[in-house]
CSV table of C-alpha atoms in Angstrom, one decimal:
chain,number,residue,atom,x,y,z
A,23,UNK,CA,26.3,-28.9,7.7
A,24,UNK,CA,28.4,-25.8,7.4
A,25,UNK,CA,31.7,-26.1,5.5
A,26,UNK,CA,34.8,-25.9,7.6
A,27,UNK,CA,36.7,-22.7,7.0
A,28,UNK,CA,40.3,-23.3,5.9
A,29,UNK,CA,42.9,-20.8,6.6
A,30,UNK,CA,45.7,-22.7,4.9
A,31,UNK,CA,46.4,-25.6,2.6
A,32,UNK,CA,49.5,-27.6,2.0
A,33,UNK,CA,50.9,-27.5,-1.6
A,34,UNK,CA,53.8,-29.9,-2.2
A,35,UNK,CA,56.6,-28.9,-4.5
A,36,UNK,CA,58.2,-31.6,-6.5
A,37,UNK,CA,59.6,-31.7,-10.0
A,38,UNK,CA,61.0,-34.8,-11.8
A,39,UNK,CA,63.9,-34.8,-14.1
A,40,UNK,CA,65.8,-37.1,-16.5
A,41,UNK,CA,69.2,-36.2,-15.0
A,42,UNK,CA,72.3,-36.7,-17.1
A,43,UNK,CA,75.9,-36.8,-15.8
A,44,UNK,CA,77.7,-35.3,-18.8
A,45,UNK,CA,79.4,-37.0,-21.7
A,46,UNK,CA,82.8,-37.3,-20.0
A,47,UNK,CA,81.4,-38.5,-16.7
A,48,UNK,CA,79.2,-41.0,-18.6
A,49,UNK,CA,82.4,-42.5,-20.1
A,50,UNK,CA,83.9,-42.7,-16.6
A,51,UNK,CA,80.7,-44.4,-15.1
A,52,UNK,CA,80.5,-47.0,-17.9
A,53,UNK,CA,84.1,-48.0,-17.1
A,54,UNK,CA,83.3,-48.1,-13.3
A,55,UNK,CA,80.6,-50.6,-14.3
A,56,UNK,CA,83.5,-52.8,-15.5
A,57,UNK,CA,85.5,-52.3,-12.3
A,58,UNK,CA,87.9,-49.8,-13.8
A,59,UNK,CA,88.7,-46.3,-12.6
A,60,UNK,CA,89.5,-44.2,-15.7
A,61,UNK,CA,90.8,-40.7,-15.2
A,62,UNK,CA,91.1,-37.9,-17.7
A,63,UNK,CA,94.3,-35.8,-18.2
A,64,UNK,CA,94.6,-32.1,-19.1
A,65,UNK,CA,96.4,-31.6,-22.4
A,66,UNK,CA,97.9,-28.3,-21.1
A,67,UNK,CA,98.9,-28.8,-17.5
A,68,UNK,CA,98.8,-32.6,-17.3
A,69,UNK,CA,96.6,-32.6,-14.2
A,70,UNK,CA,94.8,-35.9,-13.8
A,71,UNK,CA,91.1,-35.8,-12.8
A,72,UNK,CA,89.1,-38.6,-11.3
A,73,UNK,CA,86.1,-38.6,-11.4
A,74,UNK,CA,86.4,-36.6,-14.6
A,75,UNK,CA,83.9,-33.9,-15.7
A,76,UNK,CA,85.4,-33.4,-19.1
A,77,UNK,CA,87.4,-30.3,-18.4
A,78,UNK,CA,90.4,-28.9,-16.6
A,79,UNK,CA,89.0,-26.0,-14.5
A,80,UNK,CA,92.5,-24.5,-14.2
A,81,UNK,CA,93.0,-24.3,-17.9
A,82,UNK,CA,89.5,-24.2,-19.3
A,83,UNK,CA,90.1,-26.9,-21.9
A,84,UNK,CA,88.5,-30.3,-22.5
A,85,UNK,CA,90.2,-33.4,-21.1
A,86,UNK,CA,90.1,-36.0,-23.8
A,87,UNK,CA,93.0,-38.3,-22.9
A,88,UNK,CA,92.0,-41.1,-20.6
A,89,UNK,CA,94.1,-43.3,-18.4
A,90,UNK,CA,93.3,-46.1,-16.0
A,91,UNK,CA,94.3,-45.6,-12.4
A,92,UNK,CA,94.8,-48.3,-9.7
A,93,UNK,CA,92.3,-48.6,-6.9
A,94,UNK,CA,94.9,-47.7,-4.3
A,95,UNK,CA,95.6,-44.3,-2.9
A,96,UNK,CA,96.0,-42.3,0.3
A,97,UNK,CA,93.8,-40.3,2.7
A,98,UNK,CA,94.0,-36.6,1.9
A,99,UNK,CA,91.5,-35.6,4.6
A,100,UNK,CA,88.9,-37.2,6.7
A,101,UNK,CA,86.1,-36.7,9.3
A,102,UNK,CA,84.6,-39.2,11.8
A,103,UNK,CA,80.8,-39.0,11.6
A,104,UNK,CA,79.0,-39.5,14.9
A,105,UNK,CA,75.6,-38.2,14.0
A,106,UNK,CA,73.1,-40.5,12.1
A,107,UNK,CA,71.8,-39.0,8.8
A,108,UNK,CA,68.1,-39.9,8.1
A,109,UNK,CA,67.9,-42.5,5.4
A,110,UNK,CA,71.6,-43.3,5.5
A,111,UNK,CA,72.0,-47.1,6.3
A,112,UNK,CA,75.6,-46.7,7.6
A,113,UNK,CA,75.7,-46.8,11.4
A,114,UNK,CA,77.8,-44.1,13.1
A,115,UNK,CA,80.5,-43.7,14.0
A,116,UNK,CA,82.2,-44.1,10.6
A,117,UNK,CA,84.9,-42.4,8.6
A,118,UNK,CA,84.2,-40.2,5.6
A,119,UNK,CA,87.4,-39.4,3.7
A,120,UNK,CA,88.8,-37.6,0.7
A,121,UNK,CA,90.8,-40.2,-1.1
A,122,UNK,CA,93.5,-39.4,-3.6
A,123,UNK,CA,94.0,-42.3,-5.9
A,124,UNK,CA,97.6,-43.0,-7.0
A,125,UNK,CA,98.3,-40.9,-10.1
A,126,UNK,CA,95.4,-38.5,-9.5
A,127,UNK,CA,95.5,-34.7,-8.9
A,128,UNK,CA,92.1,-34.5,-7.2
A,129,UNK,CA,90.5,-36.5,-4.5
A,130,UNK,CA,86.9,-37.8,-4.1
A,131,UNK,CA,84.7,-38.6,-1.1
A,132,UNK,CA,84.3,-42.2,0.1
A,133,UNK,CA,84.1,-44.4,3.2
A,134,UNK,CA,86.9,-46.0,5.1
A,135,UNK,CA,86.2,-49.2,7.1
A,136,UNK,CA,88.0,-52.2,8.5
A,137,UNK,CA,89.9,-49.8,10.7
A,138,UNK,CA,90.1,-48.8,14.4
A,139,UNK,CA,88.8,-45.2,14.4
A,140,UNK,CA,91.7,-44.1,16.5
A,141,UNK,CA,94.1,-45.1,13.8
A,142,UNK,CA,92.8,-43.0,10.9
A,143,UNK,CA,95.2,-40.3,9.8
A,144,UNK,CA,96.1,-38.1,6.8
A,145,UNK,CA,98.6,-39.8,4.5
A,146,UNK,CA,97.4,-43.3,5.3
A,147,UNK,CA,97.6,-45.8,2.4
A,148,UNK,CA,94.2,-47.3,1.4
A,149,UNK,CA,92.8,-49.7,-1.2
A,150,UNK,CA,89.2,-50.1,-2.6
A,151,UNK,CA,87.1,-53.0,-1.3
A,152,UNK,CA,84.7,-53.8,-4.2
A,153,UNK,CA,81.2,-55.2,-4.0
A,154,UNK,CA,80.6,-58.6,-5.6
A,155,UNK,CA,80.9,-58.3,-9.4
A,156,UNK,CA,77.2,-59.3,-9.8
A,157,UNK,CA,76.2,-56.1,-8.0
A,158,UNK,CA,78.2,-53.7,-10.1
A,159,UNK,CA,76.5,-50.8,-11.9
A,160,UNK,CA,77.4,-47.3,-13.3
A,161,UNK,CA,78.2,-45.9,-9.8
A,162,UNK,CA,81.1,-45.4,-7.5
A,163,UNK,CA,79.0,-47.4,-5.0
A,164,UNK,CA,80.6,-50.5,-6.7
A,165,UNK,CA,83.3,-49.7,-4.2
A,166,UNK,CA,81.9,-50.6,-0.8
A,167,UNK,CA,84.6,-48.7,1.1
A,168,UNK,CA,88.4,-48.3,1.3
A,169,UNK,CA,90.5,-50.2,3.8
A,170,UNK,CA,94.1,-49.6,5.1
A,171,UNK,CA,96.8,-51.5,3.2
A,172,UNK,CA,99.3,-51.4,6.1
A,173,UNK,CA,102.0,-49.7,3.8
A,174,UNK,CA,104.0,-46.8,5.1
A,175,UNK,CA,102.1,-43.4,5.1
A,176,UNK,CA,102.7,-40.9,2.3
A,177,UNK,CA,104.1,-37.4,3.1
A,178,UNK,CA,101.0,-35.1,3.0
A,179,UNK,CA,103.1,-32.6,0.8
A,180,UNK,CA,102.3,-34.9,-2.2
A,181,UNK,CA,98.7,-33.6,-1.9
A,182,UNK,CA,99.7,-30.1,-2.9
A,183,UNK,CA,98.3,-29.4,-6.4
A,184,UNK,CA,101.2,-29.4,-8.8
A,185,UNK,CA,101.9,-26.1,-10.5
B,10,UNK,CA,79.8,7.2,-19.1
B,11,UNK,CA,82.2,5.0,-21.1
B,12,UNK,CA,81.3,3.7,-24.5
B,13,UNK,CA,81.0,0.0,-24.5
B,14,UNK,CA,81.2,-2.3,-27.5
B,15,UNK,CA,80.2,-5.9,-28.3
B,16,UNK,CA,83.5,-7.6,-29.5
B,17,UNK,CA,82.3,-11.1,-30.1
B,18,UNK,CA,79.3,-13.4,-29.9
B,19,UNK,CA,78.8,-17.2,-30.4
B,20,UNK,CA,75.8,-19.5,-30.1
B,21,UNK,CA,75.8,-23.4,-30.1
B,22,UNK,CA,73.5,-25.1,-32.5
B,23,UNK,CA,70.2,-25.2,-30.7
B,24,UNK,CA,69.0,-28.8,-30.1
B,25,UNK,CA,65.8,-30.3,-28.6
B,26,UNK,CA,67.8,-32.6,-26.4
B,27,UNK,CA,71.5,-32.3,-25.7
B,28,UNK,CA,71.4,-35.8,-24.4
B,29,UNK,CA,74.2,-36.6,-21.9
B,30,UNK,CA,76.0,-33.2,-22.3
B,31,UNK,CA,76.4,-31.3,-19.0
B,32,UNK,CA,76.8,-27.6,-18.4
B,33,UNK,CA,80.6,-27.7,-18.9
B,34,UNK,CA,80.2,-29.4,-22.3
B,35,UNK,CA,77.5,-26.9,-23.4
B,36,UNK,CA,79.5,-23.8,-22.3
B,37,UNK,CA,83.0,-24.6,-23.4
B,38,UNK,CA,82.5,-24.6,-27.2
B,39,UNK,CA,80.9,-21.1,-27.2
B,40,UNK,CA,83.5,-19.6,-24.8
B,41,UNK,CA,86.3,-21.0,-27.1
B,42,UNK,CA,84.5,-19.5,-30.1
B,43,UNK,CA,84.4,-15.9,-28.7
B,44,UNK,CA,88.0,-16.3,-27.7
B,45,UNK,CA,88.8,-17.3,-31.2
B,46,UNK,CA,86.9,-14.3,-32.7
B,47,UNK,CA,88.9,-11.9,-30.5
B,48,UNK,CA,92.2,-13.6,-30.1
B,49,UNK,CA,91.7,-13.2,-26.3
B,50,UNK,CA,92.4,-15.7,-23.6
B,51,UNK,CA,90.8,-15.7,-20.2
B,52,UNK,CA,93.8,-13.6,-19.1
B,53,UNK,CA,92.5,-10.7,-21.3
B,54,UNK,CA,89.0,-10.8,-19.5
B,55,UNK,CA,88.5,-8.4,-16.6
B,56,UNK,CA,85.1,-9.7,-15.5
B,57,UNK,CA,83.2,-12.9,-16.2
B,58,UNK,CA,79.4,-13.2,-15.6
B,59,UNK,CA,77.0,-16.0,-16.4
B,60,UNK,CA,73.2,-16.5,-16.5
B,61,UNK,CA,71.5,-19.8,-15.8
B,62,UNK,CA,69.0,-21.5,-13.7
B,63,UNK,CA,69.7,-24.8,-11.8
B,64,UNK,CA,66.1,-25.8,-11.7
B,65,UNK,CA,66.1,-26.2,-15.5
B,66,UNK,CA,68.2,-29.3,-15.6
B,67,UNK,CA,67.6,-30.3,-12.0
B,68,UNK,CA,71.2,-30.1,-11.0
B,69,UNK,CA,72.0,-28.2,-7.8
B,70,UNK,CA,74.9,-25.8,-8.2
B,71,UNK,CA,75.2,-26.4,-12.0
B,72,UNK,CA,76.0,-22.7,-12.2
B,73,UNK,CA,79.2,-23.3,-10.1
B,74,UNK,CA,80.1,-26.5,-12.0
B,75,UNK,CA,79.7,-24.6,-15.2
B,76,UNK,CA,82.8,-22.5,-14.2
B,77,UNK,CA,84.9,-25.6,-15.0
B,78,UNK,CA,84.4,-24.7,-18.6
B,79,UNK,CA,86.6,-21.6,-18.3
B,80,UNK,CA,90.2,-21.1,-17.1
B,81,UNK,CA,90.1,-20.0,-13.5
B,82,UNK,CA,93.8,-20.1,-12.7
B,83,UNK,CA,95.1,-17.4,-12.0
B,84,UNK,CA,91.8,-16.6,-10.1
B,85,UNK,CA,89.2,-14.6,-11.9
B,86,UNK,CA,86.6,-11.9,-11.0
B,87,UNK,CA,83.3,-13.7,-11.5
B,88,UNK,CA,79.6,-13.4,-10.9
B,89,UNK,CA,76.3,-15.2,-11.8
B,90,UNK,CA,72.7,-14.2,-12.2
B,91,UNK,CA,69.9,-16.6,-11.7
B,92,UNK,CA,68.3,-15.0,-14.8
B,93,UNK,CA,68.8,-14.8,-18.6
B,94,UNK,CA,72.3,-14.0,-19.5
B,95,UNK,CA,71.1,-10.6,-20.9
B,96,UNK,CA,71.2,-9.5,-17.2
B,97,UNK,CA,74.7,-11.0,-16.9
B,98,UNK,CA,75.5,-8.6,-19.7
B,99,UNK,CA,73.8,-5.8,-17.8
B,100,UNK,CA,75.9,-6.6,-14.7
B,101,UNK,CA,79.0,-6.7,-16.8
B,102,UNK,CA,78.2,-3.2,-18.3
B,103,UNK,CA,77.9,-1.8,-14.8
B,104,UNK,CA,81.2,-3.4,-13.8
B,105,UNK,CA,82.9,-1.7,-16.8
B,106,UNK,CA,81.2,1.6,-16.1
B,107,UNK,CA,82.5,1.5,-12.5
B,108,UNK,CA,86.0,1.1,-13.8
B,109,UNK,CA,86.5,-2.4,-12.4
B,110,UNK,CA,87.1,-4.0,-15.8
B,111,UNK,CA,87.9,-3.1,-19.4
B,112,UNK,CA,86.5,-6.3,-20.9
B,113,UNK,CA,83.9,-8.9,-19.9
B,114,UNK,CA,83.0,-12.4,-20.8
B,115,UNK,CA,79.3,-13.3,-20.6
B,116,UNK,CA,77.7,-16.7,-21.1
B,117,UNK,CA,74.3,-18.2,-20.6
B,118,UNK,CA,73.3,-21.8,-20.8
B,119,UNK,CA,70.1,-23.8,-20.5
B,120,UNK,CA,69.2,-27.4,-20.6
B,121,UNK,CA,65.4,-27.6,-20.5
B,122,UNK,CA,65.0,-31.1,-21.9
B,123,UNK,CA,65.5,-33.0,-18.6
B,124,UNK,CA,62.5,-31.4,-16.8
B,125,UNK,CA,58.9,-30.2,-17.5
B,126,UNK,CA,59.7,-26.6,-18.4
B,127,UNK,CA,56.2,-25.0,-18.1
B,128,UNK,CA,56.1,-26.2,-14.4
B,129,UNK,CA,59.8,-25.6,-13.7
B,130,UNK,CA,59.0,-22.0,-14.7
B,131,UNK,CA,56.3,-21.9,-12.0
B,132,UNK,CA,59.0,-21.7,-9.4
B,133,UNK,CA,59.8,-18.2,-10.8
B,134,UNK,CA,56.5,-17.0,-9.5
B,135,UNK,CA,55.8,-15.6,-6.0
B,136,UNK,CA,56.5,-18.5,-3.6
B,137,UNK,CA,53.8,-17.5,-1.0
B,138,UNK,CA,50.6,-16.9,-3.0
B,139,UNK,CA,51.3,-18.0,-6.6
B,140,UNK,CA,53.6,-21.0,-7.0
B,141,UNK,CA,51.7,-23.2,-4.5
B,142,UNK,CA,48.8,-23.0,-7.0
B,143,UNK,CA,51.1,-24.3,-9.8
B,144,UNK,CA,50.3,-21.9,-12.6
B,145,UNK,CA,52.4,-23.1,-15.5
B,146,UNK,CA,54.2,-20.8,-17.9
B,147,UNK,CA,52.0,-21.6,-20.9
B,148,UNK,CA,48.7,-21.1,-19.0
B,149,UNK,CA,49.9,-17.7,-17.7
B,150,UNK,CA,50.9,-16.7,-21.3
B,151,UNK,CA,47.5,-17.9,-22.5
B,152,UNK,CA,45.8,-15.7,-19.9
B,153,UNK,CA,47.5,-12.7,-21.3
B,154,UNK,CA,46.9,-13.7,-25.0
B,155,UNK,CA,43.2,-14.3,-24.4
B,156,UNK,CA,42.9,-11.0,-22.7
B,157,UNK,CA,44.6,-9.2,-25.6
B,158,UNK,CA,42.3,-11.0,-28.1
B,159,UNK,CA,39.2,-10.1,-26.0
B,160,UNK,CA,40.3,-6.5,-26.0
B,161,UNK,CA,40.8,-6.5,-29.8
B,162,UNK,CA,44.5,-5.8,-29.5
B,163,UNK,CA,45.5,-8.8,-31.6
B,164,UNK,CA,44.0,-11.8,-33.4
B,165,UNK,CA,44.9,-15.4,-34.0
B,166,UNK,CA,45.8,-14.4,-37.5
B,167,UNK,CA,48.3,-11.9,-36.1
B,168,UNK,CA,49.8,-14.7,-34.1
B,169,UNK,CA,50.0,-17.0,-37.1
B,170,UNK,CA,51.8,-14.3,-39.1
B,171,UNK,CA,54.3,-13.8,-36.3
B,172,UNK,CA,54.9,-17.5,-36.4
B,173,UNK,CA,55.4,-17.9,-40.1
B,174,UNK,CA,57.6,-14.8,-40.3
B,175,UNK,CA,59.8,-16.2,-37.5
B,176,UNK,CA,60.1,-19.6,-39.1
B,177,UNK,CA,60.8,-18.1,-42.5
B,178,UNK,CA,63.5,-15.9,-41.0
B,179,UNK,CA,65.0,-18.9,-39.2
B,180,UNK,CA,66.8,-19.8,-42.4
B,181,UNK,CA,69.1,-16.9,-41.6
B,182,UNK,CA,70.3,-18.7,-38.4
B,183,UNK,CA,72.1,-21.9,-39.1
B,184,UNK,CA,71.8,-22.7,-35.3
B,185,UNK,CA,67.9,-22.6,-35.4
B,186,UNK,CA,66.0,-25.6,-34.2
B,187,UNK,CA,62.6,-25.1,-35.9
B,188,UNK,CA,62.5,-24.6,-39.7
B,189,UNK,CA,59.3,-26.6,-40.6
B,190,UNK,CA,56.5,-24.2,-41.7
B,191,UNK,CA,53.0,-25.1,-40.5
B,192,UNK,CA,50.1,-24.5,-42.9
B,193,UNK,CA,47.4,-22.1,-41.7
B,194,UNK,CA,45.0,-25.1,-41.5
B,195,UNK,CA,47.4,-27.0,-39.3
B,196,UNK,CA,47.9,-24.0,-37.1
B,197,UNK,CA,44.2,-23.1,-36.7
B,198,UNK,CA,43.2,-26.8,-36.1
B,199,UNK,CA,45.9,-27.6,-33.6
B,200,UNK,CA,44.8,-28.7,-30.1
B,201,UNK,CA,45.2,-26.0,-27.4
B,202,UNK,CA,47.8,-26.5,-24.7
B,203,UNK,CA,46.0,-23.7,-23.0
B,204,UNK,CA,43.4,-21.7,-24.9
B,205,UNK,CA,44.1,-19.8,-27.1
B,206,UNK,CA,47.7,-21.2,-27.3
B,207,UNK,CA,48.6,-24.4,-29.1
B,208,UNK,CA,52.1,-25.9,-29.3
B,209,UNK,CA,52.7,-23.8,-32.4
B,210,UNK,CA,52.4,-20.6,-30.3
B,211,UNK,CA,55.1,-21.7,-27.9
B,212,UNK,CA,58.8,-21.6,-28.3
B,213,UNK,CA,60.3,-25.1,-28.5
B,214,UNK,CA,62.0,-26.8,-25.6
B,215,UNK,CA,65.6,-26.2,-26.4
B,216,UNK,CA,69.1,-27.0,-25.0
B,217,UNK,CA,72.2,-24.9,-25.7
B,218,UNK,CA,74.5,-22.1,-24.7
B,219,UNK,CA,75.7,-18.7,-25.9
B,220,UNK,CA,78.6,-16.4,-25.1
B,221,UNK,CA,79.6,-12.8,-25.7
B,222,UNK,CA,82.6,-10.6,-25.1
B,223,UNK,CA,82.2,-6.8,-24.5
B,224,UNK,CA,84.8,-4.1,-23.9
B,225,UNK,CA,85.7,-0.5,-23.7
B,226,UNK,CA,86.4,1.7,-26.7
B,227,UNK,CA,90.1,1.1,-26.2
B,228,UNK,CA,89.6,-2.7,-26.2
B,229,UNK,CA,87.5,-2.4,-29.4
B,230,UNK,CA,90.0,-0.2,-31.2
B,231,UNK,CA,92.8,-2.5,-30.3
B,232,UNK,CA,90.9,-5.4,-31.9
B,233,UNK,CA,90.4,-3.5,-35.2
B,234,UNK,CA,87.1,-5.2,-36.0
B,235,UNK,CA,83.9,-3.5,-37.1
B,236,UNK,CA,82.7,-1.5,-34.0
B,237,UNK,CA,79.2,-2.3,-32.7
B,238,UNK,CA,78.4,0.0,-29.8
B,239,UNK,CA,75.9,-0.6,-27.0
B,240,UNK,CA,74.4,2.9,-27.2
B,241,UNK,CA,71.8,2.5,-24.6
B,242,UNK,CA,70.5,-0.2,-22.3
B,243,UNK,CA,67.6,-0.1,-19.8
B,244,UNK,CA,65.6,-2.7,-17.9
B,245,UNK,CA,62.5,-2.6,-15.6
B,246,UNK,CA,60.3,-5.0,-13.8
B,247,UNK,CA,56.6,-5.1,-12.8
B,248,UNK,CA,55.0,-6.6,-9.8
B,249,UNK,CA,55.2,-10.3,-9.1
B,250,UNK,CA,51.5,-10.1,-8.2
B,251,UNK,CA,49.5,-10.6,-11.5
B,252,UNK,CA,46.4,-9.0,-9.9
B,253,UNK,CA,48.3,-5.8,-9.5
B,254,UNK,CA,49.2,-5.7,-13.2
B,255,UNK,CA,47.2,-4.7,-16.2
B,256,UNK,CA,48.1,-7.6,-18.4
B,257,UNK,CA,46.5,-6.0,-21.5
B,258,UNK,CA,49.4,-3.6,-21.6
B,259,UNK,CA,53.0,-3.4,-20.3
B,260,UNK,CA,54.1,-0.5,-18.2
B,261,UNK,CA,57.5,-2.0,-18.2
B,262,UNK,CA,57.9,-2.1,-22.0
B,263,UNK,CA,56.2,1.2,-22.7
B,264,UNK,CA,58.4,2.8,-20.0
B,265,UNK,CA,61.5,1.3,-21.5
B,266,UNK,CA,60.6,2.7,-25.0
B,267,UNK,CA,60.5,6.1,-23.4
B,268,UNK,CA,63.7,5.6,-21.4
B,269,UNK,CA,65.6,4.5,-24.5
B,270,UNK,CA,64.1,7.4,-26.4
B,271,UNK,CA,62.7,5.2,-29.2
B,272,UNK,CA,61.3,8.3,-30.9
B,273,UNK,CA,64.8,9.7,-31.5
B,274,UNK,CA,66.0,6.8,-33.7
B,275,UNK,CA,64.6,4.4,-36.2
B,276,UNK,CA,66.1,0.9,-35.8
B,277,UNK,CA,66.7,-1.1,-39.1
B,278,UNK,CA,65.5,-4.2,-37.3
B,279,UNK,CA,64.2,-5.4,-33.9
B,280,UNK,CA,65.1,-8.7,-32.2
B,281,UNK,CA,62.5,-9.6,-29.5
B,282,UNK,CA,62.9,-12.2,-26.8
B,283,UNK,CA,59.4,-13.5,-27.5
B,284,UNK,CA,58.6,-17.0,-26.3
B,285,UNK,CA,55.0,-17.0,-27.5
B,286,UNK,CA,53.6,-15.9,-30.9
B,287,UNK,CA,51.2,-13.3,-29.4
B,288,UNK,CA,54.1,-11.4,-27.8
B,289,UNK,CA,55.4,-10.3,-31.2
B,290,UNK,CA,52.3,-8.2,-32.4
B,291,UNK,CA,51.8,-7.2,-28.7
B,292,UNK,CA,55.2,-5.6,-28.4
B,293,UNK,CA,55.2,-4.2,-31.9
B,294,UNK,CA,52.1,-2.2,-30.8
B,295,UNK,CA,53.4,-1.3,-27.4
B,296,UNK,CA,56.6,0.2,-28.8
B,297,UNK,CA,54.9,1.6,-31.9
B,298,UNK,CA,57.4,-0.2,-34.1
B,299,UNK,CA,55.4,0.2,-37.4
B,300,UNK,CA,56.4,-2.3,-40.1
B,301,UNK,CA,60.1,-2.7,-39.0
B,302,UNK,CA,61.4,-6.3,-39.4
B,303,UNK,CA,61.2,-8.3,-36.2
B,304,UNK,CA,63.3,-11.3,-35.4
B,305,UNK,CA,65.3,-11.6,-38.6
B,306,UNK,CA,67.2,-14.4,-36.8
B,307,UNK,CA,64.0,-16.4,-36.3
B,308,UNK,CA,63.9,-15.4,-32.6
B,309,UNK,CA,62.9,-17.7,-29.8
B,310,UNK,CA,60.1,-19.3,-31.7
B,311,UNK,CA,62.8,-21.0,-33.9
B,312,UNK,CA,64.9,-22.0,-30.9
B,313,UNK,CA,64.6,-20.9,-27.3
B,314,UNK,CA,67.5,-21.7,-25.0
B,315,UNK,CA,66.3,-20.6,-21.5
B,316,UNK,CA,68.7,-18.2,-19.8
B,317,UNK,CA,70.5,-17.6,-23.1
B,318,UNK,CA,67.7,-16.5,-25.5
B,319,UNK,CA,67.7,-12.9,-24.2
B,320,UNK,CA,71.4,-12.7,-24.7
B,321,UNK,CA,70.9,-14.2,-28.1
B,322,UNK,CA,68.5,-11.4,-29.2
B,323,UNK,CA,71.3,-9.0,-28.4
B,324,UNK,CA,74.0,-11.2,-30.0
B,325,UNK,CA,71.9,-11.7,-33.1
B,326,UNK,CA,71.5,-8.0,-33.4
B,327,UNK,CA,75.3,-7.6,-33.1
B,328,UNK,CA,75.7,-10.2,-36.0
B,329,UNK,CA,73.0,-8.5,-38.1
B,330,UNK,CA,74.7,-5.1,-37.8
B,331,UNK,CA,78.1,-6.6,-38.5
B,332,UNK,CA,77.1,-8.6,-41.5
B,333,UNK,CA,74.6,-6.3,-43.2
B,334,UNK,CA,74.1,-2.8,-44.4
B,335,UNK,CA,72.3,-1.9,-41.2
B,336,UNK,CA,73.3,0.9,-38.8
B,337,UNK,CA,71.0,0.7,-35.9
B,338,UNK,CA,69.2,-2.2,-34.1
B,339,UNK,CA,67.0,-2.7,-31.2
B,340,UNK,CA,67.2,-5.8,-29.0
B,341,UNK,CA,64.9,-7.0,-26.3
B,342,UNK,CA,65.2,-9.5,-23.4
B,343,UNK,CA,62.5,-10.6,-21.0
B,344,UNK,CA,62.1,-12.6,-17.8
B,345,UNK,CA,59.3,-13.8,-15.7
B,346,UNK,CA,55.7,-14.7,-16.7
B,347,UNK,CA,53.7,-12.4,-19.0
B,348,UNK,CA,56.7,-10.3,-19.9
B,349,UNK,CA,57.1,-9.2,-16.3
B,350,UNK,CA,60.6,-7.9,-16.7
B,351,UNK,CA,62.1,-6.5,-19.8
B,352,UNK,CA,65.3,-5.0,-21.2
B,353,UNK,CA,65.8,-2.9,-24.3
B,354,UNK,CA,69.3,-2.5,-25.9
B,355,UNK,CA,70.1,0.0,-28.7
B,356,UNK,CA,73.0,-1.1,-30.8
B,357,UNK,CA,74.8,1.0,-33.4
B,358,UNK,CA,77.4,0.4,-36.0
B,359,UNK,CA,80.2,2.9,-35.6
B,360,UNK,CA,82.3,3.8,-38.6
B,361,UNK,CA,85.6,5.5,-37.7
């Protein structure tokens, strides 16, 4: 039997890592596991970062002071996702939004549910809906999604980064 | 051509595992140290350039996140090389020569502990014909070391001497990771990782960061510190195809020795970016360095922060000139497998 001639072969590329989040973000994630959202404040410009990465990128200094923020905030920006993403269990259409927690100077990405898609708007007040406490871990997925609170909208000018 | 000077240099203590620390937490201490040495703030810096590789720690866009360690308001002029920070220094030198900046901040960081470095380095090789075969960094170095031994260029004893000299010199660097001296018996009886190299022949897996500030003559004069001048800098690269290279020599290194005109000056010391023991006697021969001291800082065999170790050989040369009765030093940086790409930097102490 003659050996089959091969013109190509498949070589998979994969590398495995012990990824770490950083000392500052680790402190944040350990608090998230207790249901708390703990921000960090810049000692120079007083900007409040959540999730914190341990530095103020405006000033280039470490953010050591920590402060707990409420789980309420407002929609700074949003998009309605209509296209399914492979492996993502959420069924479109759904809302992905940048959420600015009350007292924070940056926003983070999360879901908004329990809302009619036609009603979503910038400035809308929202609050976190947490998973059952038994399911909490060191992840922002402890928050299932945010839902509208029904309070009056905030003026979008509050999202401007304070100088 | 403008004269360019090194104004400050700082290195984190090199550790085997920086644990949870992320790129920002590695970079910020060294950047603050070089600012402290010069009295500068980010506002005094005309150009900022970094060297790093996201594959090392397995974090996409770590090089962008790393910028959070420095002040970026008001906006800064900034660039990055996916290489050792020695090449970030090179880009910064070009930027100053072009008149775009008077000063530059350079930093490099590497966190190799989260991954499998020899295989992470495979992704530096040619992606079509080489990396699919997964040649790891240690095996490629072993290929070159064995070839050099077969040709009689160097012996295992030369490699052991390079190791013991490096470890002995590491006492000069309080940031060094490796200070334990192996006996000749331990060395010769160690299991091969890839023949003829054992773990003793390989630089240790290291985490850390380094930073440097350079500037024009005007900036250096204003500071009033001892002037250390970058008198000459050249780099060159060979083919990514190993089959097209003669691994028993290095066209790149020999060519750089000529370009930098090594015959015209005698360095008081040489700092080599050598990640394997055999590379020290190999380069000593290629550049005809005689018995000049090599790696007085201990070099990468005593601590090898990927993407910073090349900058470290230049930074350590700066420190050696500044703190000793030396006048001239030669620093080397390298990149890629089997010393594929190299840089030589001639530094001089200038007395006004």
